[in-house]
Amino acid sequence: MTDSAHGDGSQSALFAGDDPILNSDDDLLNRSRLAVAIADEVQEMNADRGAVVAITGKWGTGKTSLLNLTANILQEKETIQVIEFNPWFFSGTDQLIRFFFDEMTRQLRSERSGKKRLKDATANIAEKFSKYSTSLSPVKFIPVAGQILDVAQKTAEGVSQALTASIHDQRIEISEALTKLDGRIVVLIDDIDRLTRQEIRDLFRLVRLNGSFPNVVYLLCFDRSVVESALGEEGLNGAAYLEKIVKTSVEVPPAADEALASVLRTGMLTALSNVPLTASGENRFPDVFWQVVRPLFHTVRDVKRFLSSLTLTVRSAADEVALPDLVALEAIRVMRPSAHDLIAQNVRALTAVYGWQTETRNQSILDADAEVVTALQAELPDDTGRALIRYVFPAAQVHTENMWHGNDSLQAWRRDRRVAHATVLKYYLHRELPSGAAPSSQVDSIVYAAGDDEAFRNALAAVPDHHLEDALDRFLSHVDTIDSSRIPPVVVALLDLLSRFSEESSGMLDVGRDYTALRPSKKLMQRVEPANADLVARTIYQATKSPYARLRFLSLVGKRQHSEGQIITPELETELRANLQEYLKSAPADALRTERELLRTVVQVIDCDAESGELAIASADSSEVTARLLETALSPSRSNMIGSVVVNSEDRLAWEPLISVYGGESRLSSAVEQLKESLAGQEIGSRLQRAITAFDLYSTGWRPDEF
């Protein structure tokens, strides 16, 4: 995802975590003009008896950033000496007083920050502050009243004395020195609202006590509501108390909608600069951004928090999750974690599609899902919840807009890697693909390679067998993008994949792995112009070597019961079936000994007679072909008790078809005995061993109760 807007170096501040900006180069909200105004006010305001200026605002509005911009301007002025005081370095009233004046002394003496014009004067003032700090070391504050109690304490040398008069005299000396200062001292104090309530009270008592020193301006930064609450304890009116201390205040203005949207967009473009955006994602992205993502953000700090996590999320999930969905869910996770929790806990409610027929719907499930959707919308602002359903979880529109989706939608959502599909949403939540699911990179490689024979076959070969079904299932939704001239070689390559599928059933609900290769083949053939269908079909048939693959191809394009009509002419179908029949009858054992679904292929192509005493195919008397026919006759019968998760499995043989291929049971038995003899002393595969065991059982006359 690229855009010229993200080339501006100033946006690097967006990826500095929660840190405030330090200079105007990083000023994304154009606050520099306000900083100039504040600096001018601090420099020109009447400070004959000191002054206190406050920059206030809610958490995350940019108070510290504005303070930093203002401080930079003040530090450039020769008549301003800036002192930065960090209240987090003290603990307790005694330490606060001593630390404050010690810090004033150190920074006034500093060669690095000192101003040449003020050097002599500030050095003198620093000495007076140092003595004042030493004198104040035994002083205590009386809570509430804010008065000073001069308590006699022992000094380090063990000398005890009363200091009230000394402190008074020193304050007069300091005031006289400050009055003569050809400039002013500005004390910056930030993060006041993050102190404890007691520490806030102590700090403002300190400012009130020393806020009248001439030519000293305190520039404070805090959330007004927090400070007023802290100052309002023990019977005091916090707002009134604050008004007595703060002479001038400025509220940090909220970011304008346009400015914040620009900042968010700029940061996202940078974070996502190396992530490709699909056509589908590009179409949805504006709606997702403006209607789902943008309403969640109110401050630049919000944006920074989001961007700092988005880059990591993109690294870990962008290969499997569509970019608009990734951005939307990550924004919700950061800004509305309770809504994100609801999503994580209710995958089915947000991704399930229902049949059109009323009688097939479970109303209680629909009602429960509707409650989940309502709760999710309530966690999000205004119309954001409805937009989230419309653009991110469209299956749930059944509850909000009475819009129903079906399996075609599911296919499209999986193709486009949308979290509207349960598999994609689960990947986002867990960062792990379910067993058998192919990484999207494998699907992409197949799609992108479809334009070249060798590249396409190499891409298919690179997909592991345990990922092949899922990869082809998802490839189905891409076949419409394949050029029509590429249909024959693509279909041939798909048919050649049938030999890679395991013949073992994967469970009670297994409908056959072959269909993952056959469905895209059929969809491709349906795109062929009728006038060219026979030519294309003949080309594919001749290029396909496996008899089973040829049979399945003819089943796709020929006449079928309850079908929408055949693709090729009846004449061609008859011709090709006759060709396949002749081939099977005379094919050598080497050509059939590893053939997939050999028994099924033979009985569907050749009219086998169990009473004829003749072999249906010449190579059936070969031990290798007999083994293959036995293996492909084997199938498991599975059952389980109602309420139980235990599945019972029992091997069955297609007994009658086997007998028909051999022209009778006697000849079949002879062929199997010959097979056993050939296997003597050899290691036998599990499937063949099970088939021979089942054959022996059937030979005794046993038959399953139901077959």
XYZ file of C-alpha atoms in Angstrom:
707
model
C 0.000 0.000 0.000
C 1.716 3.168 -1.139
C 0.937 6.858 -1.364
C 3.000 9.960 -1.861
C 1.688 11.374 1.390
C 3.824 9.114 3.502
C 7.104 10.373 2.178
C 7.209 13.342 4.587
C 9.947 12.817 7.156
C 7.953 14.661 9.821
C 5.625 11.729 10.290
C 8.453 9.731 11.957
C 7.208 11.209 15.225
C 4.135 9.052 14.890
C 6.261 5.973 15.487
C 8.001 7.271 18.601
C 5.563 5.409 20.846
C 3.848 7.560 23.448
C 6.663 10.115 23.547
C 5.703 13.764 23.033
C 7.256 15.688 20.161
C 10.450 17.616 20.862
C 10.573 20.137 18.034
C 8.454 21.848 15.399
C 9.630 19.463 12.658
C 7.386 16.838 14.228
C 4.420 19.177 14.732
C 1.669 17.307 12.896
C -1.196 19.402 14.279
C 0.257 22.863 13.592
C 0.544 23.735 17.275
C 3.694 25.823 16.691
C 1.640 29.014 16.243
C 0.022 28.491 19.646
C 3.445 27.790 21.160
C 4.716 31.101 19.792
C 1.742 32.902 21.329
C 2.339 31.285 24.724
C 6.053 32.092 24.608
C 5.311 35.728 23.743
C 2.844 35.958 26.606
C 5.342 34.477 29.063
C 7.999 36.955 27.933
C 5.834 40.063 27.927
C 3.340 39.534 30.758
C 3.691 41.504 33.972
C 5.791 39.393 36.337
C 6.687 42.020 38.933
C 5.235 39.718 41.560
C 5.805 36.560 39.654
C 3.284 34.726 37.496
C 1.838 31.270 37.005
C 0.722 30.127 33.561
C -1.004 26.787 32.962
C -1.306 24.632 29.858
C -4.274 22.375 30.523
C -5.969 19.564 28.673
C -7.158 16.004 28.912
C -4.797 13.028 28.804
C -3.408 12.540 25.321
C -4.313 15.948 23.910
C -0.669 16.972 23.490
C 0.014 19.174 26.534
C 3.627 18.058 26.848
C 4.234 18.447 23.132
C 2.915 22.013 23.287
C 5.064 22.675 26.361
C 8.147 21.376 24.519
C 7.444 23.606 21.518
C 7.005 26.587 23.825
C 10.182 25.753 25.748
C 12.196 25.599 22.522
C 11.072 29.118 21.628
C 11.801 30.479 25.123
C 15.274 28.911 25.184
C 16.177 30.840 22.049
C 15.540 34.155 23.810
C 18.561 35.748 25.499
C 16.424 37.320 28.227
C 14.802 34.049 29.294
C 16.438 31.461 31.546
C 14.449 28.202 31.363
C 14.433 25.851 34.362
C 12.957 22.378 33.919
C 11.684 20.850 37.135
C 10.631 17.207 37.207
C 8.292 16.606 40.164
C 8.639 12.849 39.808
C 12.084 12.979 41.414
C 10.818 13.800 44.888
C 8.779 12.028 47.500
C 7.293 13.919 50.430
C 6.991 17.584 51.291
C 10.437 18.002 52.861
C 12.190 16.539 49.851
C 10.114 18.603 47.427
C 11.181 21.938 48.939
C 14.848 21.104 49.108
C 14.918 19.446 45.690
C 13.109 22.350 44.010
C 15.568 25.008 45.110
C 18.580 22.754 44.673
C 17.474 22.170 41.090
C 16.956 25.900 40.583
C 20.489 26.476 41.841
C 22.070 23.787 39.660
C 20.381 24.909 36.446
C 21.100 28.608 37.067
C 24.776 27.724 37.489
C 24.854 25.467 34.432
C 27.280 26.517 31.700
C 25.315 24.533 29.137
C 21.940 26.188 29.633
C 22.998 29.541 31.076
C 22.473 32.731 29.084
C 25.473 35.039 28.640
C 23.382 38.166 29.105
C 22.058 36.900 32.441
C 25.165 35.024 33.561
C 26.349 37.322 36.363
C 22.866 38.000 37.698
C 21.766 34.377 37.660
C 25.001 33.268 39.334
C 24.228 35.644 42.215
C 20.620 34.460 42.370
C 21.800 30.858 42.308
C 23.940 31.467 45.419
C 20.977 32.975 47.241
C 18.716 30.071 46.238
C 21.372 27.659 47.505
C 21.452 29.292 50.945
C 17.671 29.500 50.945
C 17.437 25.792 50.172
C 19.762 24.939 53.067
C 17.709 27.059 55.405
C 14.506 25.383 54.307
C 15.758 21.846 54.955
C 14.108 21.572 58.390
C 10.908 23.397 57.346
C 7.599 21.535 57.354
C 4.317 22.343 55.645
C 1.182 22.378 57.725
C -1.463 20.462 55.689
C -4.494 22.418 54.487
C -3.480 25.818 55.743
C -0.399 25.960 53.562
C 1.493 27.891 56.229
C 5.105 27.321 57.186
C 5.988 26.037 60.615
C 9.556 26.807 61.590
C 10.625 23.807 63.565
C 13.929 23.632 65.350
C 15.927 20.706 64.062
C 19.489 19.674 64.279
C 21.689 20.329 61.316
C 24.235 17.843 60.029
C 26.779 19.329 62.434
C 24.391 18.974 65.325
C 23.539 22.667 65.644
C 19.927 23.587 66.439
C 18.445 26.984 65.763
C 15.227 28.755 64.872
C 15.199 29.986 61.261
C 12.035 32.075 60.817
C 13.747 35.462 60.598
C 16.580 34.144 58.450
C 14.153 32.750 55.879
C 12.251 36.007 55.721
C 15.436 37.990 55.181
C 16.625 35.606 52.503
C 13.349 35.888 50.622
C 13.764 39.680 50.606
C 17.318 39.331 49.270
C 16.191 36.933 46.556
C 13.319 39.225 45.552
C 15.647 42.224 45.325
C 18.085 40.273 43.147
C 15.306 39.024 40.885
C 13.861 42.528 40.534
C 17.170 43.699 39.097
C 17.277 40.786 36.621
C 17.226 42.045 33.027
C 15.008 39.205 31.946
C 13.091 36.460 33.657
C 13.304 32.877 34.835
C 10.703 30.451 33.479
C 10.145 27.254 35.476
C 8.592 24.404 33.504
C 6.712 21.730 35.462
C 5.019 18.902 33.522
C 3.035 15.755 34.328
C 1.536 17.229 37.469
C -1.697 15.305 36.940
C 0.195 11.985 37.153
C 1.387 12.599 40.709
C -0.455 11.250 43.718
C -3.140 13.441 45.196
C -0.906 14.372 48.146
C 2.009 15.174 45.853
C -0.231 17.428 43.731
C -1.274 19.348 46.851
C 2.346 19.657 47.983
C 3.474 20.930 44.589
C 0.801 23.626 44.370
C 1.554 24.770 47.917
C 5.161 25.150 46.820
C 4.129 27.169 43.758
C 1.814 29.323 45.837
C 4.533 29.947 48.416
C 7.165 30.918 45.847
C 5.003 32.191 43.003
C 5.434 35.820 44.046
C 9.172 36.010 43.376
C 9.670 38.825 40.798
C 10.474 37.886 37.218
C 9.848 34.184 37.868
C 7.141 32.639 35.715
C 5.891 29.118 36.367
C 4.648 27.317 33.277
C 2.622 24.346 34.496
C 1.137 21.464 32.527
C -1.797 19.419 33.857
C -5.309 18.063 33.449
C -7.479 20.631 35.207
C -10.116 18.171 36.423
C -7.492 15.912 38.031
C -5.751 18.779 39.814
C -8.975 20.407 40.989
C -10.095 17.081 42.407
C -6.813 16.621 44.275
C -6.868 20.178 45.631
C -10.519 19.891 46.621
C -10.033 17.422 49.440
C -10.345 18.177 53.123
C -13.040 20.809 52.641
C -11.257 23.038 50.135
C -12.781 24.180 46.860
C -10.234 22.852 44.380
C -11.262 25.097 41.500
C -11.199 28.227 43.649
C -7.838 27.271 45.159
C -6.398 26.763 41.673
C -7.711 30.127 40.468
C -5.778 31.884 43.246
C -2.547 30.337 42.014
C -2.821 30.314 38.210
C -2.772 33.768 36.633
C -3.175 32.730 32.981
C -4.209 29.444 31.412
C -4.631 28.006 27.947
C -6.574 24.861 27.117
C -4.940 22.644 24.507
C -7.443 22.671 21.635
C -8.735 19.319 20.450
C -7.306 18.163 17.150
C -9.495 19.158 14.215
C -11.180 16.223 12.529
C -9.411 16.895 9.245
C -6.006 17.228 10.895
C -6.383 14.066 12.988
C -7.635 12.090 9.990
C -4.613 13.280 8.021
C -2.241 12.266 10.818
C -3.883 8.849 11.092
C -3.825 8.308 7.338
C -0.197 9.416 7.058
C 0.879 7.061 9.812
C -1.050 4.145 8.339
C 0.429 4.698 4.887
C 3.879 4.466 6.408
C 3.116 1.412 8.519
C 1.548 -0.357 5.553
C 3.895 0.885 2.845
C 5.308 -2.583 2.103
C 2.004 -4.438 2.226
C 0.232 -5.044 -1.104
C -3.413 -4.052 -1.259
C -5.633 -6.253 -3.409
C -8.314 -4.833 -5.684
C -10.993 -6.105 -3.316
C -9.243 -4.525 -0.338
C -8.710 -1.268 -2.191
C -12.440 -1.014 -2.886
C -13.330 -1.507 0.778
C -10.523 0.446 2.390
C -12.070 3.956 2.182
C -15.320 2.813 3.812
C -13.493 0.846 6.507
C -11.188 3.770 7.247
C -13.788 6.541 7.400
C -16.677 4.610 8.932
C -14.964 2.091 11.229
C -11.420 3.211 12.016
C -11.486 7.022 12.038
C -14.345 7.435 14.583
C -12.325 5.511 17.189
C -9.576 8.155 17.469
C -9.673 11.488 19.274
C -6.054 12.423 19.985
C -2.633 12.026 18.419
C -1.702 9.850 21.390
C -4.499 7.483 20.378
C -3.018 7.361 16.887
C 0.491 6.692 18.196
C -0.689 3.826 20.390
C -2.458 2.285 17.428
C 0.420 2.686 14.999
C 2.958 1.236 17.420
C 0.970 -2.019 17.516
C -0.158 -1.975 13.877
C 3.337 -2.490 12.500
C 3.779 -5.670 14.555
C 0.326 -6.925 13.633
C 1.032 -6.348 9.950
C 4.260 -8.334 10.200
C 2.515 -11.282 11.819
C -0.823 -11.410 10.003
C -0.892 -9.433 6.754
C -0.080 -12.514 4.663
C -3.335 -14.164 5.746
C -5.719 -11.313 6.581
C -7.009 -8.614 4.244
C -5.530 -5.227 5.032
C -8.824 -3.341 5.643
C -9.924 -6.002 8.140
C -6.539 -6.074 9.835
C -6.565 -2.318 10.317
C -10.163 -2.267 11.571
C -9.719 -5.058 14.112
C -6.418 -3.701 15.375
C -7.938 -0.248 15.844
C -10.777 -1.801 17.831
C -8.339 -3.894 19.895
C -6.320 -0.825 20.892
C -9.140 1.685 21.329
C -12.100 -0.485 22.346
C -10.705 -3.679 23.937
C -14.111 -4.712 25.313
C -15.522 -4.756 21.764
C -12.520 -6.751 20.587
C -13.143 -9.266 23.370
C -16.713 -9.715 22.144
C -15.430 -10.416 18.628
C -12.927 -12.986 19.901
C -15.589 -14.743 21.956
C -18.238 -14.866 19.207
C -16.599 -15.971 15.962
C -19.563 -18.071 14.865
C -22.107 -15.325 15.509
C -20.187 -12.948 13.229
C -19.264 -15.365 10.425
C -22.047 -17.962 10.127
C -24.259 -17.958 7.044
C -27.722 -19.471 7.037
C -29.868 -21.211 4.463
C -32.586 -19.321 2.660
C -35.243 -21.811 3.675
C -36.993 -20.834 6.880
C -37.405 -24.439 7.960
C -33.640 -25.001 7.995
C -32.916 -22.149 10.388
C -32.465 -22.578 14.124
C -34.275 -19.554 15.476
C -32.801 -19.851 18.965
C -29.272 -19.652 17.502
C -30.282 -16.695 15.336
C -31.691 -14.895 18.370
C -28.545 -15.526 20.403
C -26.357 -14.282 17.549
C -28.508 -11.161 17.205
C -27.904 -10.372 20.881
C -24.149 -10.658 20.338
C -24.274 -8.273 17.371
C -26.350 -5.774 19.359
C -23.881 -5.928 22.257
C -20.952 -5.404 19.900
C -22.553 -2.356 18.304
C -23.214 -0.891 21.741
C -19.474 -1.011 22.519
C -18.649 1.223 19.555
C -19.449 4.891 18.898
C -22.501 6.056 16.965
C -22.798 4.223 13.636
C -19.388 2.554 13.838
C -20.916 -0.736 14.950
C -23.283 -0.892 11.992
C -20.429 -0.017 9.625
C -18.278 -2.753 11.178
C -20.962 -5.311 10.389
C -21.517 -4.008 6.866
C -17.875 -3.787 5.774
C -16.057 -6.291 7.989
C -18.592 -8.896 9.162
C -21.248 -8.939 6.405
C -22.608 -12.363 7.433
C -24.036 -10.631 10.527
C -26.063 -8.269 8.324
C -28.824 -10.825 8.684
C -29.317 -9.304 12.156
C -28.923 -5.637 11.250
C -30.258 -5.257 7.718
C -32.029 -8.563 7.052
C -29.430 -9.311 4.367
C -28.706 -13.013 3.851
C -25.480 -14.480 2.486
C -24.719 -17.986 1.237
C -21.868 -20.286 0.328
C -20.872 -18.173 -2.676
C -20.173 -15.314 -0.297
C -18.153 -17.589 1.962
C -15.998 -18.613 -0.982
C -15.405 -15.012 -1.961
C -14.558 -13.988 1.624
C -12.048 -16.820 1.950
C -10.513 -15.899 -1.406
C -10.165 -12.271 -0.377
C -8.828 -13.214 3.089
C -11.601 -11.412 4.868
C -12.334 -11.998 8.525
C -15.933 -12.455 7.438
C -14.785 -16.073 6.949
C -14.293 -17.946 10.233
C -10.923 -19.424 9.228
C -9.458 -15.983 8.536
C -10.893 -14.466 11.716
C -9.486 -17.313 13.791
C -6.102 -16.793 12.204
C -6.184 -13.111 13.145
C -7.113 -13.987 16.722
C -4.683 -16.873 17.204
C -1.994 -16.278 14.516
C -2.187 -19.950 13.631
C -3.725 -21.723 10.651
C -5.923 -24.754 11.353
C -4.609 -28.178 10.445
C -4.664 -28.696 6.676
C -5.097 -25.021 5.841
C -2.690 -23.731 3.219
C -0.854 -20.440 3.746
C -2.185 -17.754 1.436
C 1.239 -17.490 -0.165
C 0.774 -20.996 -1.589
C -2.616 -20.116 -3.040
C -1.192 -16.913 -4.486
C 1.674 -18.768 -6.128
C -0.786 -21.103 -7.870
C -2.960 -18.240 -9.080
C -0.048 -16.129 -10.306
C 1.561 -19.108 -12.100
C -1.575 -20.154 -14.013
C -0.373 -18.313 -17.107
C 2.560 -20.644 -17.695
C 2.504 -24.471 -17.961
C 5.753 -25.209 -16.186
C 5.341 -22.519 -13.563
C 1.806 -23.700 -12.782
C 2.850 -27.323 -12.348
C 5.832 -26.278 -10.240
C 3.588 -24.161 -8.034
C 1.220 -27.095 -7.533
C 4.116 -29.434 -6.830
C 5.417 -27.044 -4.174
C 2.181 -27.329 -2.184
C 2.505 -30.120 0.409
C -0.060 -32.936 0.134
C -1.656 -31.988 3.464
C -2.298 -28.442 2.155
C -3.379 -29.390 -1.353
C -7.119 -29.733 -0.726
C -7.426 -26.359 0.944
C -5.223 -24.656 -1.649
C -7.373 -25.994 -4.508
C -10.587 -25.221 -2.684
C -9.495 -21.586 -2.475
C -8.121 -21.628 -6.019
C -11.685 -22.283 -7.184
C -12.706 -18.676 -6.563
C -9.836 -17.445 -8.778
C -10.489 -19.503 -11.918
C -12.567 -16.775 -13.528
C -9.390 -14.711 -13.784
C -7.587 -17.335 -15.894
C -7.287 -16.530 -19.579
C -9.478 -18.776 -21.726
C -6.477 -19.887 -23.779
C -5.016 -21.379 -20.623
C -8.007 -23.583 -19.793
C -6.732 -26.862 -21.389
C -3.295 -26.999 -19.699
C -4.691 -25.818 -16.374
C -7.405 -28.496 -16.374
C -4.892 -31.195 -17.338
C -2.616 -30.147 -14.475
C -5.563 -30.236 -12.055
C -6.619 -33.714 -13.216
C -3.066 -34.945 -12.762
C -3.322 -33.972 -9.093
C -5.924 -36.668 -8.377
C -3.178 -39.232 -7.878
C -1.797 -37.185 -4.963
C -4.923 -37.438 -2.850
C -5.078 -40.121 -0.187
C -7.698 -42.814 -0.721
C -8.241 -43.094 3.009
C -11.411 -41.403 4.221
C -10.790 -38.505 6.568
C -13.952 -39.066 8.586
C -17.704 -39.525 8.604
C -18.287 -36.236 6.773
C -15.661 -36.783 4.068
C -17.273 -36.055 0.697
C -14.175 -36.883 -1.296
C -10.944 -34.999 -1.804
C -11.158 -35.299 -5.586
C -13.760 -32.560 -5.768
C -11.240 -29.885 -4.796
C -9.525 -30.526 -8.172
C -12.676 -31.346 -10.120
C -14.688 -28.271 -9.183
C -12.236 -25.752 -10.650
C -11.896 -28.022 -13.700
C -15.627 -27.989 -14.203
C -15.859 -24.235 -13.694
C -13.151 -23.707 -16.294
C -14.867 -25.980 -18.825
C -18.123 -24.088 -18.342
C -16.343 -20.979 -19.577
C -15.461 -22.610 -22.906
C -17.528 -21.444 -25.870
C -19.927 -24.259 -26.905
C -18.542 -24.278 -30.435
C -15.074 -25.022 -29.057
C -16.057 -27.379 -26.254
C -15.415 -30.654 -28.126
C -12.007 -29.525 -29.331
C -10.937 -28.372 -25.876
C -12.299 -31.533 -24.221
C -10.532 -33.814 -26.690
C -7.264 -31.953 -26.100
C -7.614 -32.360 -22.349
C -8.621 -36.021 -22.571
C -5.667 -36.941 -24.755
C -3.200 -35.074 -22.527
C -4.515 -36.841 -19.420
C -2.882 -40.225 -18.821
C -4.716 -41.597 -15.793
C -7.853 -43.669 -16.651
C -9.475 -42.532 -13.413
C -8.760 -38.874 -14.210
C -10.167 -39.381 -17.707
C -13.322 -40.953 -16.262
C -13.842 -38.085 -13.808
C -13.293 -35.565 -16.600
C -15.906 -37.245 -18.796
C -18.273 -37.219 -15.836
C -17.774 -33.445 -15.583
C -18.347 -32.587 -19.230
C -20.664 -35.401 -20.323
C -24.281 -36.218 -19.639
C -25.189 -36.564 -15.984
C -28.404 -37.130 -14.096
C -30.039 -34.059 -12.607
C -27.433 -31.811 -14.260
C -27.747 -28.513 -16.063
C -26.698 -30.183 -19.298
C -23.541 -31.562 -20.746
C -20.696 -29.449 -22.060
C -19.550 -31.720 -24.908
C -21.627 -33.383 -27.589
C -23.025 -36.884 -26.975
C -21.068 -38.133 -29.956
C -17.747 -37.088 -28.479
C -18.647 -38.497 -25.099
C -19.516 -41.851 -26.647
C -16.292 -41.872 -28.608
C -14.107 -41.033 -25.601
C -15.815 -43.521 -23.292
C -15.321 -46.247 -25.881
C -11.665 -45.269 -26.132
C -11.258 -45.461 -22.373
C -12.974 -48.852 -22.280
C -10.660 -50.333 -24.883
C -7.647 -48.941 -23.102
C -8.634 -50.459 -19.747
C -9.334 -53.864 -21.236
C -5.886 -54.152 -22.745
C -3.749 -51.930 -20.497
C -0.627 -53.628 -19.140
C -0.230 -54.263 -15.424
C 2.473 -51.595 -15.074
C -0.015 -48.950 -16.250
C -2.680 -49.922 -13.709
C -0.857 -51.204 -10.622
C -0.863 -47.752 -8.970
C -4.025 -46.363 -10.566
C -6.265 -44.387 -8.265
C -9.751 -45.863 -7.659
C -9.024 -48.680 -10.116
C -12.012 -50.843 -9.182
C -14.440 -47.954 -9.460
C -12.973 -46.942 -12.826
C -13.248 -50.448 -14.282
C -16.841 -51.127 -13.211
C -18.033 -47.702 -14.368
C -16.385 -47.947 -17.781
C -16.736 -51.662 -18.585
C -19.892 -53.742 -18.445
C -18.539 -56.409 -16.060
C -20.347 -59.760 -15.714
C -19.910 -61.750 -12.520
C -21.208 -64.888 -14.246
C -19.025 -64.746 -17.347
C -15.956 -66.484 -15.984
C -13.904 -63.939 -17.948
C -11.679 -61.155 -16.727
C -13.056 -57.669 -17.418
C -9.491 -56.387 -17.918
C -6.610 -58.471 -19.186
C -4.188 -57.464 -16.439
C -6.519 -58.523 -13.613
C -4.633 -61.826 -13.309
C -1.480 -59.868 -12.388
C -0.762 -59.938 -8.659
C 0.049 -56.216 -8.729
C -3.283 -55.321 -10.334
C -5.123 -57.731 -8.000
C -3.534 -55.918 -5.054
C -4.646 -52.595 -6.458
C -8.188 -53.791 -7.086
C -8.382 -55.093 -3.503
C -7.054 -51.838 -2.062
C -9.519 -49.742 -4.044
C -12.370 -52.087 -3.020
C -11.724 -51.291 0.634
C -13.718 -48.628 2.447
C -14.387 -47.970 6.125
C -17.874 -47.954 7.575
C -18.104 -45.502 10.447
C -20.754 -45.142 13.122
C -21.183 -43.662 16.552
C -23.749 -43.748 19.321
C -26.026 -40.738 19.761
C -24.415 -38.364 22.218
C -21.006 -40.038 21.984
C -17.875 -38.621 20.372
C -16.415 -42.092 19.863
C -16.455 -43.158 16.201
C -16.416 -46.886 15.436
C -14.853 -47.996 12.162
C -15.175 -51.313 10.327
C -13.587 -52.213 6.986
C -15.885 -53.210 4.140
C -15.165 -54.560 0.663
C -17.017 -53.779 -2.553
C -17.514 -57.560 -2.886
C -19.910 -57.735 -5.801
C -17.945 -55.315 -8.017
C -14.776 -57.302 -7.300
C -16.425 -60.551 -8.355
C -17.783 -58.925 -11.516
C -14.293 -57.814 -12.592
C -12.997 -61.382 -12.226
C -16.062 -63.013 -13.792
C -16.835 -64.987 -10.659
C -15.850 -65.611 -7.039
C -13.715 -68.646 -7.875
C -11.421 -66.724 -10.180
C -11.203 -63.873 -7.685
C -10.154 -66.299 -4.942
C -7.485 -67.797 -7.172
C -6.105 -64.347 -7.974
C -5.948 -63.407 -4.293
C -4.206 -66.663 -3.379
C -1.672 -65.992 -6.103
C -1.204 -62.512 -4.632
C -0.604 -63.906 -1.143
C 2.035 -66.251 -2.483
C 3.808 -63.402 -4.246
C 3.857 -61.416 -1.018
C 5.309 -64.167 1.117
C 8.182 -62.843 3.184
C 7.567 -59.248 2.088
C 6.473 -56.271 4.123
C 2.872 -55.472 3.218
C 1.337 -52.009 3.307
C -1.340 -51.314 5.894
C -4.170 -50.760 3.404
C -3.407 -53.924 1.427
C -3.139 -55.944 4.628
C -6.538 -54.686 5.751
C -7.997 -55.495 2.326
C -6.654 -59.071 2.407
C -8.004 -59.520 5.956
C -11.411 -58.268 4.841
C -11.287 -60.571 1.786
C -10.613 -63.582 3.991
C -13.598 -62.647 6.143
C -15.894 -62.222 3.144
C -14.675 -65.539 1.719
C -16.162 -67.328 4.735
C -19.598 -66.102 3.715
C -19.704 -63.236 6.226
C -21.493 -60.117 5.149
C -22.187 -56.910 7.038
C -25.731 -56.391 8.287
C -26.054 -53.410 5.986
C -24.056 -52.871 2.820
